[in-house]
Amino acid sequence: MITSRNTARVALFTSLLALAVGATTLPSSASPVCPDEPRTTCGGRIFPEAQDTVAFVQHDSGEYEDGIKALAKEFPRFVKVTNFTKLLDNKAKSFDGRPLWLIEITDFDAPEEGKVPVMVSLSVHGAERAGLEGGARYMEDLARWAAGDPDEPERKLRNGTDPDSVAVPISKVMKKVHLYVADINPDGWAAGDVQNGGVFMRANGNGSDLNRQFPTTGWFDVGRPAALSEPEAAAWDRLARRIKPAITTDIHGELTSEQNAFADMMYPAGQWNPVEQMQHARLAQHMKSNVERYFEEEGVSAGTASGVAGMKPAQFATGFDVVGYDDSGFMGDYFTQLGAVDMDVEHFLSHMVPNSEWAAPLEQAHIAAVRGEIETLIVEATVTHDIDVSLKLGRAGYAYDPKIITSADGYGGPKPPEGIDPRPYRSTRMRYFRDLSRKATRPLRKVWAEDLAHDRLGGLETFVVADNPWPRNSRGKKIGTARRVRALKRFVKNGGNLILTDRAVR
C-alpha cells in the first residue's frame, strides 16, 4: 500500500536500498525452483533460500506450479495442491484466465473433524512479493519438518517468545490445524516474470485492485467496481465461506513505515467483544515477537536489510496508523467480519522499491518475517479458542444512553449509491458495556441521566461517558446539564476516575 504523502520519500528509499544491499539489474534467468532431483543449485530445497536465488519465483514459466506440485508429490501426507476450478467451477480463475492454486497443509491421515481452519493470502497486490516468496518457502519448511527431516526430529513450532506463548510439536500442529494458502493475483504476479518484461502489477489483468473487492460493512465509492465483481475475489469469497476460517492473514508490502518497522502488523476493522479483543491483541503481540525471533535465528538485521538505521523487526498498530488511510473492501476487514481472528502485515520495501529488482539480503528479511508470521498464525490457532477474559475493572459505572439508532435515522453521510439497498439496522453503543459486564469480575453499573443529576455515583471508582455526554433520561426526556457537570466535578475531586471518549471529550 502507498499513500500520496509518502511518494516524495520514494527517491530517498531507493538510494538507501542501493547503498545497503546493492540494487541488481533485472536477471535473465529463472529463480531457480528445483522440482526434480538433484537439487544442488537450490541448496537441497524445492524453493531455495534467498542466497541461492537470482530472481523472484516466476509464474508463467511454470516454476511455481511445478514447485508446489513437487511438494505435494514428495509429501503427500501433508501437502495437497488443487486448482480453484476443480474446487468451484470454470469461472474460478484470474481475469486473464490464469489458474488459481490452493495449497493445503495438514496431516491428511488425521481425522478432519476438530481441525482449526487457517487461511493465508499471499501477495494479493502483485507488486508486493514478500508474501509469496516467504509463503512458498515456509510451506516447504512445514512439509519437511512434518515428514521428519533428520535435522529436525523434534521440531517445535512457536507462536512467539512472550511469557504466554507456547511451543507445539509439528506433529501435533499438523493434526490440529488445516492451513489453506493461495495467491489470488497471478495476473499482477506474471507481469513481473522475466519473459513478460519484468515489471509486476499491483492490480489484476482488468486493472482492478483486488484488495478493494471484498464485501465489508458499508458500501463502495460510486464508480468503483462492485464487490466481488472480479473473478479472483469472487472465488476467494466462495472458498472462505466454505472453509469458515478461524484465523487469517493477508500479507502485503509497503514503501515506507510510519512505525519504523520492517514488518507492520495491522489490526483489521471490526466490532469485537472482550474475548475477541484479547484474541487479536495476543495474535499481534505474538506475531511481533515471532518475527523478532526469526530475524535473530536467521541472522537478519532489519536496519541492514532496509538501509534504515534503527529500524525494528516488527511492530503492530491499527491499519489506519500503519498506512494512513482506510477504505472499504479490504480482505482483512472482510475476514474479521466473517468471524475470523485476523492480523494483516505490511512488509517494508516490498512495493514499488525495489519491485522487480531481486536483492537477496532484502528478500531474506522478507522471507524470515513471513515465516514468523505464518508460524504464529498456525500455532495460535491451536490455543486461541481457549482464551478467556476476566476483567478486573473495580467498581465502574457508565452514563446510559437509551437512544437506539435505526435505519430511519439515515446513514450519516451521502445517500447510498443507486442500486444499493442497505439492510435495516438497529444499533446501540451500550451493547459494549453489556459485553464488558459479562466478562468483568464486577458488573458495570448503568447510570441514568437523572441518577447522575442527583449525584448518585456513590461507591464508584470509575465512571465512563461515551460519545454522547448528555443522554436523555429514563423517560426519553431531555434534562439540564448543569447538575450533571457539577456531579462529575465532585466525582473527580473526590478521587474518582473519569473516562471520556469521542464527542464526550469535547
Short mmCIF file of C-alpha atoms in Angstrom, two decimals:
data_model
loop_
_atom_site.label_atom_id
_atom_site.label_comp_id
_atom_site.label_asym_id
_atom_site.label_seq_id
_atom_site.Cartn_x
_atom_site.Cartn_y
_atom_site.Cartn_z
CA MET A 1 0.00 0.00 0.00
CA ILE A 2 1.08 3.57 -0.54
CA THR A 3 -0.30 6.99 0.28
CA SER A 4 0.28 10.20 -1.63
CA ARG A 5 2.01 11.82 1.32
CA ASN A 6 4.71 9.15 1.14
CA THR A 7 5.54 9.37 -2.56
CA ALA A 8 8.09 12.14 -2.02
CA ARG A 9 10.17 9.72 0.03
CA VAL A 10 10.49 7.13 -2.74
CA ALA A 11 13.75 8.54 -4.08
CA LEU A 12 15.30 8.55 -0.61
CA PHE A 13 14.49 4.90 0.00
CA THR A 14 15.65 3.94 -3.49
CA SER A 15 19.03 5.44 -2.66
CA LEU A 16 19.14 3.79 0.75
CA LEU A 17 18.35 0.43 -0.76
CA ALA A 18 21.09 0.76 -3.36
CA LEU A 19 23.63 1.65 -0.69
CA ALA A 20 22.53 -1.08 1.70
CA VAL A 21 22.12 -4.11 -0.47
CA GLY A 22 23.16 -3.14 -3.96
CA ALA A 23 20.22 -2.96 -6.37
CA THR A 24 20.71 -5.58 -9.04
CA THR A 25 19.89 -5.49 -12.70
CA LEU A 26 16.94 -7.48 -13.97
CA PRO A 27 18.03 -11.13 -14.14
CA SER A 28 17.87 -13.03 -17.41
CA SER A 29 17.38 -16.42 -15.79
CA ALA A 30 14.76 -18.06 -13.61
CA SER A 31 14.80 -18.17 -9.83
CA PRO A 32 15.61 -21.15 -9.84
CA VAL A 33 13.00 -23.55 -8.44
CA CYS A 34 14.03 -27.20 -8.29
CA PRO A 35 11.07 -29.57 -8.54
CA ASP A 36 13.26 -32.51 -9.51
CA GLU A 37 16.34 -34.15 -8.05
CA PRO A 38 19.19 -33.39 -7.83
CA ARG A 39 18.60 -30.02 -6.20
CA THR A 40 22.20 -28.92 -5.84
CA THR A 41 21.56 -25.47 -7.35
CA CYS A 42 18.73 -24.96 -4.83
CA GLY A 43 20.63 -25.99 -1.71
CA GLY A 44 18.69 -29.26 -1.50
CA ARG A 45 15.33 -27.49 -1.49
CA ILE A 46 12.48 -27.09 -3.97
CA PHE A 47 12.16 -23.37 -3.19
CA PRO A 48 15.74 -22.28 -2.35
CA GLU A 49 16.79 -19.77 0.24
CA ALA A 50 17.34 -16.17 -0.89
CA GLN A 51 21.12 -16.51 -1.13
CA ASP A 52 20.69 -19.37 -3.61
CA THR A 53 18.26 -17.39 -5.76
CA VAL A 54 18.70 -14.85 -8.55
CA ALA A 55 15.11 -13.74 -9.14
CA PHE A 56 11.58 -13.82 -7.78
CA VAL A 57 9.65 -17.05 -8.28
CA GLN A 58 8.32 -16.96 -11.85
CA HIS A 59 4.70 -17.69 -12.74
CA ASP A 60 4.06 -18.20 -16.45
CA SER A 61 7.14 -20.37 -16.99
CA GLY A 62 5.57 -22.91 -14.63
CA GLU A 63 8.14 -22.51 -11.85
CA TYR A 64 5.58 -22.00 -9.08
CA GLU A 65 3.15 -24.64 -10.32
CA ASP A 66 5.95 -27.18 -10.70
CA GLY A 67 7.29 -26.31 -7.26
CA ILE A 68 4.04 -26.68 -5.33
CA LYS A 69 3.15 -29.86 -7.23
CA ALA A 70 6.58 -31.24 -6.33
CA LEU A 71 5.84 -30.52 -2.69
CA ALA A 72 2.55 -32.42 -2.94
CA LYS A 73 4.22 -35.34 -4.72
CA GLU A 74 7.11 -35.59 -2.24
CA PHE A 75 4.99 -35.05 0.89
CA PRO A 76 1.51 -36.40 0.02
CA ARG A 77 0.56 -36.97 3.65
CA PHE A 78 0.95 -33.27 4.42
CA VAL A 79 0.50 -31.27 1.19
CA LYS A 80 -2.33 -31.10 -1.32
CA VAL A 81 -2.45 -28.78 -4.34
CA THR A 82 -5.75 -28.02 -6.07
CA ASN A 83 -6.83 -25.72 -8.89
CA PHE A 84 -9.74 -23.45 -7.90
CA THR A 85 -11.65 -24.56 -10.99
CA LYS A 86 -11.75 -28.11 -9.62
CA LEU A 87 -12.86 -26.86 -6.21
CA LEU A 88 -15.50 -24.44 -7.51
CA ASP A 89 -16.21 -24.12 -11.25
CA ASN A 90 -14.67 -22.96 -14.53
CA LYS A 91 -15.15 -19.28 -13.60
CA ALA A 92 -12.70 -19.61 -10.70
CA LYS A 93 -9.60 -18.29 -12.44
CA SER A 94 -7.91 -14.93 -12.91
CA PHE A 95 -9.29 -12.19 -15.15
CA ASP A 96 -6.71 -13.12 -17.79
CA GLY A 97 -7.53 -16.81 -17.43
CA ARG A 98 -4.60 -17.90 -15.28
CA PRO A 99 -5.16 -20.72 -12.76
CA LEU A 100 -5.65 -20.01 -9.07
CA TRP A 101 -3.86 -22.57 -6.90
CA LEU A 102 -4.83 -23.60 -3.37
CA ILE A 103 -2.19 -25.29 -1.24
CA GLU A 104 -3.50 -27.22 1.77
CA ILE A 105 -1.17 -28.27 4.56
CA THR A 106 -2.27 -30.59 7.34
CA ASP A 107 -1.90 -34.22 8.40
CA PHE A 108 -4.30 -35.81 5.94
CA ASP A 109 -4.02 -39.11 7.84
CA ALA A 110 -5.56 -37.46 10.91
CA PRO A 111 -9.35 -37.00 11.26
CA GLU A 112 -10.52 -33.73 9.76
CA GLU A 113 -13.14 -33.20 12.44
CA GLY A 114 -11.99 -30.68 15.03
CA LYS A 115 -9.14 -29.19 12.97
CA VAL A 116 -8.89 -25.41 13.09
CA PRO A 117 -9.05 -23.86 9.57
CA VAL A 118 -6.47 -21.15 8.85
CA MET A 119 -6.41 -19.08 5.64
CA VAL A 120 -3.39 -17.17 4.32
CA SER A 121 -3.46 -14.77 1.37
CA LEU A 122 -0.09 -14.17 -0.29
CA SER A 123 0.64 -11.05 -2.36
CA VAL A 124 -2.88 -10.04 -3.41
CA HIS A 125 -1.11 -6.94 -4.75
CA GLY A 126 1.10 -8.35 -7.47
CA ALA A 127 3.94 -5.87 -6.89
CA GLU A 128 4.23 -6.82 -3.20
CA ARG A 129 6.18 -10.07 -3.40
CA ALA A 130 7.13 -10.68 0.25
CA GLY A 131 4.07 -12.85 0.91
CA LEU A 132 4.61 -15.27 -1.95
CA GLU A 133 8.37 -15.51 -1.53
CA GLY A 134 8.13 -16.20 2.19
CA GLY A 135 4.98 -18.30 1.95
CA ALA A 136 6.38 -20.71 -0.65
CA ARG A 137 9.45 -21.36 1.46
CA TYR A 138 7.60 -21.73 4.74
CA MET A 139 5.16 -24.21 3.20
CA GLU A 140 8.19 -26.30 2.23
CA ASP A 141 9.58 -25.92 5.76
CA LEU A 142 6.35 -27.30 7.24
CA ALA A 143 6.24 -30.25 4.88
CA ARG A 144 9.86 -31.20 5.56
CA TRP A 145 9.53 -30.85 9.34
CA ALA A 146 6.28 -32.82 9.41
CA ALA A 147 7.76 -35.62 7.29
CA GLY A 148 10.64 -35.97 9.75
CA ASP A 149 13.58 -34.08 8.37
CA PRO A 150 16.53 -35.86 10.06
CA ASP A 151 17.95 -32.46 11.01
CA GLU A 152 14.72 -31.53 12.83
CA PRO A 153 13.50 -34.73 14.51
CA GLU A 154 11.76 -32.93 17.38
CA ARG A 155 10.84 -29.70 15.64
CA LYS A 156 8.52 -27.48 17.65
CA LEU A 157 6.63 -24.52 16.29
CA ARG A 158 6.15 -21.35 18.35
CA ASN A 159 3.61 -18.57 18.39
CA GLY A 160 6.09 -16.10 19.86
CA THR A 161 8.54 -15.58 22.68
CA ASP A 162 6.19 -13.83 25.10
CA PRO A 163 5.53 -15.27 28.58
CA ASP A 164 2.16 -16.69 27.46
CA SER A 165 3.48 -18.14 24.19
CA VAL A 166 3.60 -21.88 23.54
CA ALA A 167 5.82 -24.35 21.68
CA VAL A 168 3.95 -27.17 19.97
CA PRO A 169 5.45 -30.23 18.23
CA ILE A 170 4.97 -30.10 14.46
CA SER A 171 3.13 -33.44 14.55
CA LYS A 172 0.53 -32.00 16.92
CA VAL A 173 0.11 -28.84 14.88
CA MET A 174 -0.49 -30.85 11.72
CA LYS A 175 -3.17 -32.90 13.48
CA LYS A 176 -4.95 -29.85 14.91
CA VAL A 177 -4.68 -27.26 12.12
CA HIS A 178 -5.68 -27.21 8.45
CA LEU A 179 -3.78 -24.48 6.60
CA TYR A 180 -5.10 -23.06 3.30
CA VAL A 181 -2.72 -20.84 1.29
CA ALA A 182 -3.26 -19.01 -2.01
CA ASP A 183 -2.02 -16.14 -4.16
CA ILE A 184 -5.16 -14.93 -5.93
CA ASN A 185 -3.46 -12.36 -8.20
CA PRO A 186 -1.46 -14.36 -10.74
CA ASP A 187 -2.03 -11.65 -13.40
CA GLY A 188 -0.19 -8.96 -11.42
CA TRP A 189 2.47 -11.51 -10.48
CA ALA A 190 3.03 -12.81 -14.02
CA ALA A 191 3.60 -9.28 -15.32
CA GLY A 192 6.87 -9.37 -13.37
CA ASP A 193 8.11 -12.56 -15.00
CA VAL A 194 11.35 -12.12 -16.93
CA GLN A 195 9.64 -13.38 -20.10
CA ASN A 196 6.85 -10.81 -19.70
CA GLY A 197 9.01 -7.74 -19.22
CA GLY A 198 9.81 -7.98 -15.53
CA VAL A 199 7.51 -5.29 -14.07
CA PHE A 200 4.99 -6.55 -11.51
CA MET A 201 1.49 -5.02 -11.40
CA ARG A 202 -0.45 -4.12 -8.27
CA ALA A 203 -3.82 -4.91 -9.90
CA ASN A 204 -5.19 -7.92 -11.77
CA GLY A 205 -5.42 -8.13 -15.56
CA ASN A 206 -8.54 -5.95 -15.51
CA GLY A 207 -6.69 -3.18 -13.69
CA SER A 208 -8.70 -3.78 -10.51
CA ASP A 209 -7.26 -3.63 -7.00
CA LEU A 210 -8.40 -6.95 -5.56
CA ASN A 211 -7.94 -5.62 -2.02
CA ARG A 212 -10.95 -3.33 -2.58
CA GLN A 213 -13.16 -6.16 -3.76
CA PHE A 214 -14.39 -7.79 -0.58
CA PRO A 215 -17.85 -7.26 0.95
CA THR A 216 -17.25 -5.28 4.13
CA THR A 217 -19.68 -3.26 6.20
CA GLY A 218 -20.70 -0.09 4.35
CA TRP A 219 -20.71 0.50 0.61
CA PHE A 220 -18.26 1.30 -2.15
CA ASP A 221 -17.45 4.61 -3.80
CA VAL A 222 -19.54 5.48 -6.83
CA GLY A 223 -17.65 4.40 -9.93
CA ARG A 224 -15.66 1.67 -8.22
CA PRO A 225 -16.25 -1.90 -9.41
CA ALA A 226 -18.83 -3.66 -7.25
CA ALA A 227 -17.70 -6.04 -4.53
CA LEU A 228 -16.79 -9.50 -5.83
CA SER A 229 -17.13 -8.34 -9.45
CA GLU A 230 -13.63 -9.67 -10.23
CA PRO A 231 -13.39 -13.44 -10.65
CA GLU A 232 -10.43 -13.84 -8.26
CA ALA A 233 -12.23 -12.13 -5.36
CA ALA A 234 -15.50 -13.96 -6.06
CA ALA A 235 -13.70 -17.31 -5.99
CA TRP A 236 -11.78 -16.49 -2.78
CA ASP A 237 -15.03 -15.39 -1.12
CA ARG A 238 -16.83 -18.60 -2.06
CA LEU A 239 -13.92 -20.63 -0.75
CA ALA A 240 -13.68 -18.67 2.51
CA ARG A 241 -17.39 -19.10 3.21
CA ARG A 242 -16.99 -22.83 2.65
CA ILE A 243 -13.88 -23.13 4.86
CA LYS A 244 -15.08 -20.74 7.62
CA PRO A 245 -11.55 -19.84 8.79
CA ALA A 246 -10.85 -19.26 12.46
CA ILE A 247 -7.59 -17.33 11.98
CA THR A 248 -6.42 -15.47 8.89
CA THR A 249 -3.84 -13.10 7.43
CA ASP A 250 -3.45 -11.08 4.24
CA ILE A 251 0.25 -10.41 3.56
CA HIS A 252 1.23 -7.15 1.83
CA GLY A 253 4.17 -4.84 1.19
CA GLU A 254 4.69 -1.14 1.83
CA LEU A 255 7.01 1.56 0.58
CA THR A 256 7.51 3.35 3.89
CA SER A 257 6.86 2.56 7.55
CA GLU A 258 5.34 5.08 9.92
CA GLN A 259 6.43 2.86 12.81
CA ASN A 260 9.98 2.35 11.54
CA ALA A 261 9.30 -1.39 11.44
CA PHE A 262 10.26 -3.93 8.80
CA ALA A 263 7.02 -5.86 9.34
CA ASP A 264 3.97 -3.76 10.25
CA MET A 265 1.15 -5.86 11.70
CA MET A 266 -2.28 -4.26 11.32
CA TYR A 267 -5.43 -4.72 13.37
CA PRO A 268 -8.39 -5.06 10.99
CA ALA A 269 -11.61 -3.03 11.28
CA GLY A 270 -14.24 -4.92 13.23
CA GLN A 271 -16.51 -4.96 16.25
CA TRP A 272 -15.21 -7.24 18.97
CA ASN A 273 -16.31 -8.33 22.40
CA PRO A 274 -13.63 -8.53 25.14
CA VAL A 275 -12.63 -12.10 24.24
CA GLU A 276 -12.25 -11.22 20.55
CA GLN A 277 -10.24 -8.14 21.52
CA MET A 278 -7.89 -10.30 23.56
CA GLN A 279 -7.56 -12.84 20.73
CA HIS A 280 -6.49 -10.09 18.33
CA ALA A 281 -4.18 -8.46 20.88
CA ARG A 282 -2.43 -11.75 21.63
CA LEU A 283 -2.06 -12.57 17.95
CA ALA A 284 -0.48 -9.17 17.27
CA GLN A 285 1.96 -9.40 20.18
CA HIS A 286 2.95 -12.99 19.42
CA MET A 287 3.40 -12.26 15.71
CA LYS A 288 5.67 -9.33 16.53
CA SER A 289 7.87 -11.38 18.86
CA ASN A 290 7.97 -14.34 16.47
CA VAL A 291 9.26 -12.16 13.63
CA GLU A 292 11.90 -10.85 16.02
CA ARG A 293 12.83 -14.45 16.85
CA TYR A 294 13.14 -15.44 13.19
CA PHE A 295 15.32 -12.41 12.47
CA GLU A 296 17.62 -13.37 15.33
CA GLU A 297 17.78 -17.07 14.40
CA GLU A 298 18.47 -16.34 10.72
CA GLY A 299 20.94 -13.54 11.42
CA VAL A 300 18.78 -10.87 9.78
CA SER A 301 19.18 -7.20 10.71
CA ALA A 302 16.19 -5.02 9.85
CA GLY A 303 18.44 -1.97 9.67
CA THR A 304 20.97 -3.59 7.36
CA ALA A 305 18.36 -5.17 5.09
CA SER A 306 16.39 -1.93 4.76
CA GLY A 307 19.21 0.60 4.82
CA VAL A 308 17.39 2.47 7.60
CA ALA A 309 19.37 2.76 10.84
CA GLY A 310 17.49 1.68 13.94
CA MET A 311 14.62 0.00 12.11
CA LYS A 312 12.77 -2.53 14.30
CA PRO A 313 11.99 -6.02 13.01
CA ALA A 314 8.26 -5.68 13.72
CA GLN A 315 5.53 -3.59 15.33
CA PHE A 316 1.73 -3.56 15.38
CA ALA A 317 -0.98 -0.90 15.28
CA THR A 318 -4.31 -0.23 13.59
CA GLY A 319 -4.43 -0.31 9.83
CA PHE A 320 -5.02 3.45 9.73
CA ASP A 321 -1.94 4.08 11.87
CA VAL A 322 0.18 1.90 9.59
CA VAL A 323 -0.89 3.10 6.12
CA GLY A 324 -2.57 6.43 6.92
CA TYR A 325 -5.98 5.72 5.38
CA ASP A 326 -8.93 3.36 5.48
CA ASP A 327 -11.20 2.03 2.77
CA SER A 328 -13.95 -0.45 2.07
CA GLY A 329 -13.27 -3.85 0.57
CA PHE A 330 -10.09 -4.77 2.48
CA MET A 331 -9.61 -8.52 2.71
CA GLY A 332 -8.52 -8.40 6.36
CA ASP A 333 -11.63 -6.45 7.40
CA TYR A 334 -13.72 -8.94 5.43
CA PHE A 335 -12.07 -11.89 7.21
CA THR A 336 -12.70 -10.47 10.67
CA GLN A 337 -16.28 -9.58 9.77
CA LEU A 338 -16.71 -13.25 8.81
CA GLY A 339 -15.73 -14.09 12.39
CA ALA A 340 -12.02 -14.86 12.00
CA VAL A 341 -9.21 -13.61 14.23
CA ASP A 342 -7.13 -11.68 11.69
CA MET A 343 -3.81 -9.85 11.57
CA ASP A 344 -2.59 -8.44 8.27
CA VAL A 345 1.00 -7.42 7.58
CA GLU A 346 2.82 -4.80 5.50
CA HIS A 347 6.49 -5.51 4.67
CA PHE A 348 8.94 -2.67 4.18
CA LEU A 349 10.28 -2.15 0.64
CA SER A 350 8.17 -4.93 -0.86
CA HIS A 351 6.49 -2.50 -3.19
CA MET A 352 7.48 -0.03 -5.92
CA VAL A 353 11.00 -0.19 -4.48
CA PRO A 354 12.77 -2.40 -5.41
CA ASN A 355 9.75 -4.00 -7.13
CA SER A 356 11.17 -6.33 -9.81
CA GLU A 357 14.79 -5.98 -8.72
CA TRP A 358 15.97 -9.00 -6.73
CA ALA A 359 18.15 -8.03 -3.74
CA ALA A 360 18.97 -11.19 -1.80
CA PRO A 361 19.59 -9.63 1.66
CA LEU A 362 16.32 -7.70 1.46
CA GLU A 363 14.34 -10.73 0.31
CA GLN A 364 15.97 -12.87 3.00
CA ALA A 365 14.46 -10.44 5.53
CA HIS A 366 11.04 -10.58 3.83
CA ILE A 367 11.14 -14.38 3.87
CA ALA A 368 12.20 -14.55 7.53
CA ALA A 369 9.38 -12.19 8.52
CA VAL A 370 6.72 -14.16 6.64
CA ARG A 371 7.96 -17.40 8.16
CA GLY A 372 7.49 -15.94 11.62
CA GLU A 373 4.04 -14.59 10.76
CA ILE A 374 2.58 -17.79 9.33
CA GLU A 375 4.07 -19.88 12.12
CA THR A 376 2.46 -17.58 14.68
CA LEU A 377 -0.86 -17.95 12.94
CA ILE A 378 -0.99 -21.74 12.90
CA VAL A 379 0.29 -22.19 16.45
CA GLU A 380 -2.05 -19.51 17.77
CA ALA A 381 -4.87 -21.41 16.07
CA THR A 382 -4.28 -24.30 18.48
CA VAL A 383 -4.88 -22.13 21.56
CA THR A 384 -6.94 -19.08 20.56
CA HIS A 385 -10.29 -20.68 21.39
CA ASP A 386 -9.06 -21.41 24.92
CA ILE A 387 -8.63 -17.70 25.61
CA ASP A 388 -10.96 -16.25 28.21
CA VAL A 389 -11.06 -12.87 29.85
CA SER A 390 -11.70 -11.87 33.46
CA LEU A 391 -11.65 -8.09 33.61
CA LYS A 392 -10.77 -6.56 36.95
CA LEU A 393 -12.38 -3.19 36.40
CA GLY A 394 -13.13 -2.40 40.01
CA ARG A 395 -16.36 -0.56 40.84
CA ALA A 396 -17.18 1.02 37.48
CA GLY A 397 -20.27 2.64 36.00
CA TYR A 398 -21.26 4.32 32.75
CA ALA A 399 -23.65 7.01 31.54
CA TYR A 400 -26.51 5.09 29.99
CA ASP A 401 -27.85 6.38 26.67
CA PRO A 402 -31.28 4.86 25.84
CA LYS A 403 -31.22 6.00 22.21
CA ILE A 404 -31.40 3.25 19.60
CA ILE A 405 -30.08 4.23 16.18
CA THR A 406 -32.09 2.69 13.35
CA SER A 407 -32.32 2.80 9.57
CA ALA A 408 -34.85 5.63 9.92
CA ASP A 409 -32.08 7.88 11.28
CA GLY A 410 -30.23 7.70 7.95
CA TYR A 411 -26.65 6.77 7.21
CA GLY A 412 -24.62 9.72 8.46
CA GLY A 413 -23.48 10.79 5.01
CA PRO A 414 -24.47 10.74 1.36
CA LYS A 415 -27.34 8.59 0.22
CA PRO A 416 -26.47 5.05 -0.84
CA PRO A 417 -25.46 4.76 -4.50
CA GLU A 418 -28.17 3.94 -6.98
CA GLY A 419 -28.97 0.25 -6.95
CA ILE A 420 -27.74 -0.25 -3.38
CA ASP A 421 -30.45 -1.19 -0.91
CA PRO A 422 -28.92 -1.20 2.60
CA ARG A 423 -30.14 -3.69 5.15
CA PRO A 424 -32.28 -2.32 8.01
CA TYR A 425 -30.39 -1.94 11.27
CA ARG A 426 -30.80 -1.21 14.98
CA SER A 427 -27.69 -0.17 16.86
CA THR A 428 -26.70 0.97 20.33
CA ARG A 429 -23.31 1.87 21.81
CA MET A 430 -24.48 0.45 25.12
CA ARG A 431 -24.01 -3.13 23.96
CA TYR A 432 -20.28 -2.68 24.53
CA PHE A 433 -20.84 -2.12 28.25
CA ARG A 434 -23.05 -5.20 28.45
CA ASP A 435 -20.27 -7.22 26.84
CA LEU A 436 -17.75 -5.79 29.32
CA SER A 437 -20.01 -6.64 32.23
CA ARG A 438 -20.29 -10.26 31.14
CA LYS A 439 -16.51 -10.60 31.35
CA ALA A 440 -15.88 -8.38 34.38
CA THR A 441 -15.38 -9.70 37.90
CA ARG A 442 -17.84 -6.98 38.98
CA PRO A 443 -20.60 -5.91 36.52
CA LEU A 444 -20.61 -2.27 35.42
CA ARG A 445 -23.38 -0.09 36.87
CA LYS A 446 -25.80 1.52 34.44
CA VAL A 447 -26.31 5.18 35.46
CA TRP A 448 -29.30 7.03 34.00
CA ALA A 449 -29.18 10.76 33.34
CA GLU A 450 -31.37 11.54 36.35
CA ASP A 451 -29.17 9.39 38.61
CA LEU A 452 -26.14 11.45 37.57
CA ALA A 453 -28.07 14.71 38.02
CA HIS A 454 -28.86 13.64 41.59
CA ASP A 455 -25.22 12.75 42.20
CA ARG A 456 -25.85 9.02 42.60
CA LEU A 457 -22.31 7.89 41.86
CA GLY A 458 -21.61 6.72 45.40
CA GLY A 459 -19.35 3.67 45.63
CA LEU A 460 -17.98 4.01 42.09
CA GLU A 461 -14.25 4.22 41.43
CA THR A 462 -14.55 4.76 37.67
CA PHE A 463 -17.25 6.43 35.57
CA VAL A 464 -17.38 6.36 31.75
CA VAL A 465 -19.10 8.88 29.50
CA ALA A 466 -19.01 7.51 25.95
CA ASP A 467 -19.58 9.77 22.95
CA ASN A 468 -22.88 11.49 23.81
CA PRO A 469 -22.19 13.33 27.08
CA TRP A 470 -25.78 14.28 27.84
CA PRO A 471 -28.15 11.40 27.04
CA ARG A 472 -31.88 11.62 27.78
CA ASN A 473 -33.41 10.29 30.97
CA SER A 474 -35.27 7.03 31.51
CA ARG A 475 -38.49 8.58 30.18
CA GLY A 476 -36.83 9.78 27.00
CA LYS A 477 -36.84 13.43 28.11
CA LYS A 478 -34.05 15.98 27.86
CA ILE A 479 -32.82 17.29 31.20
CA GLY A 480 -30.42 20.08 32.09
CA THR A 481 -26.68 19.56 32.04
CA ALA A 482 -25.54 21.87 34.84
CA ARG A 483 -26.29 19.46 37.68
CA ARG A 484 -24.62 16.62 35.85
CA VAL A 485 -21.50 18.72 35.28
CA ARG A 486 -21.33 19.53 38.99
CA ALA A 487 -21.75 15.84 39.86
CA LEU A 488 -18.88 14.86 37.55
CA LYS A 489 -16.63 17.56 39.01
CA ARG A 490 -17.35 16.36 42.55
CA PHE A 491 -16.67 12.76 41.47
CA VAL A 492 -13.24 13.66 40.11
CA LYS A 493 -12.42 15.99 43.02
CA ASN A 494 -13.10 13.12 45.42
CA GLY A 495 -10.65 10.85 43.61
CA GLY A 496 -12.89 9.24 41.02
CA ASN A 497 -11.52 8.14 37.64
CA LEU A 498 -13.48 9.80 34.83
CA ILE A 499 -13.16 8.31 31.33
CA LEU A 500 -14.39 10.33 28.33
CA THR A 501 -14.49 9.06 24.75
CA ASP A 502 -15.20 10.60 21.35
CA ARG A 503 -17.57 13.62 21.49
CA ALA A 504 -17.65 13.47 25.27
CA VAL A 505 -14.01 14.61 25.34
CA ARG A 506 -15.04 17.98 23.95
#
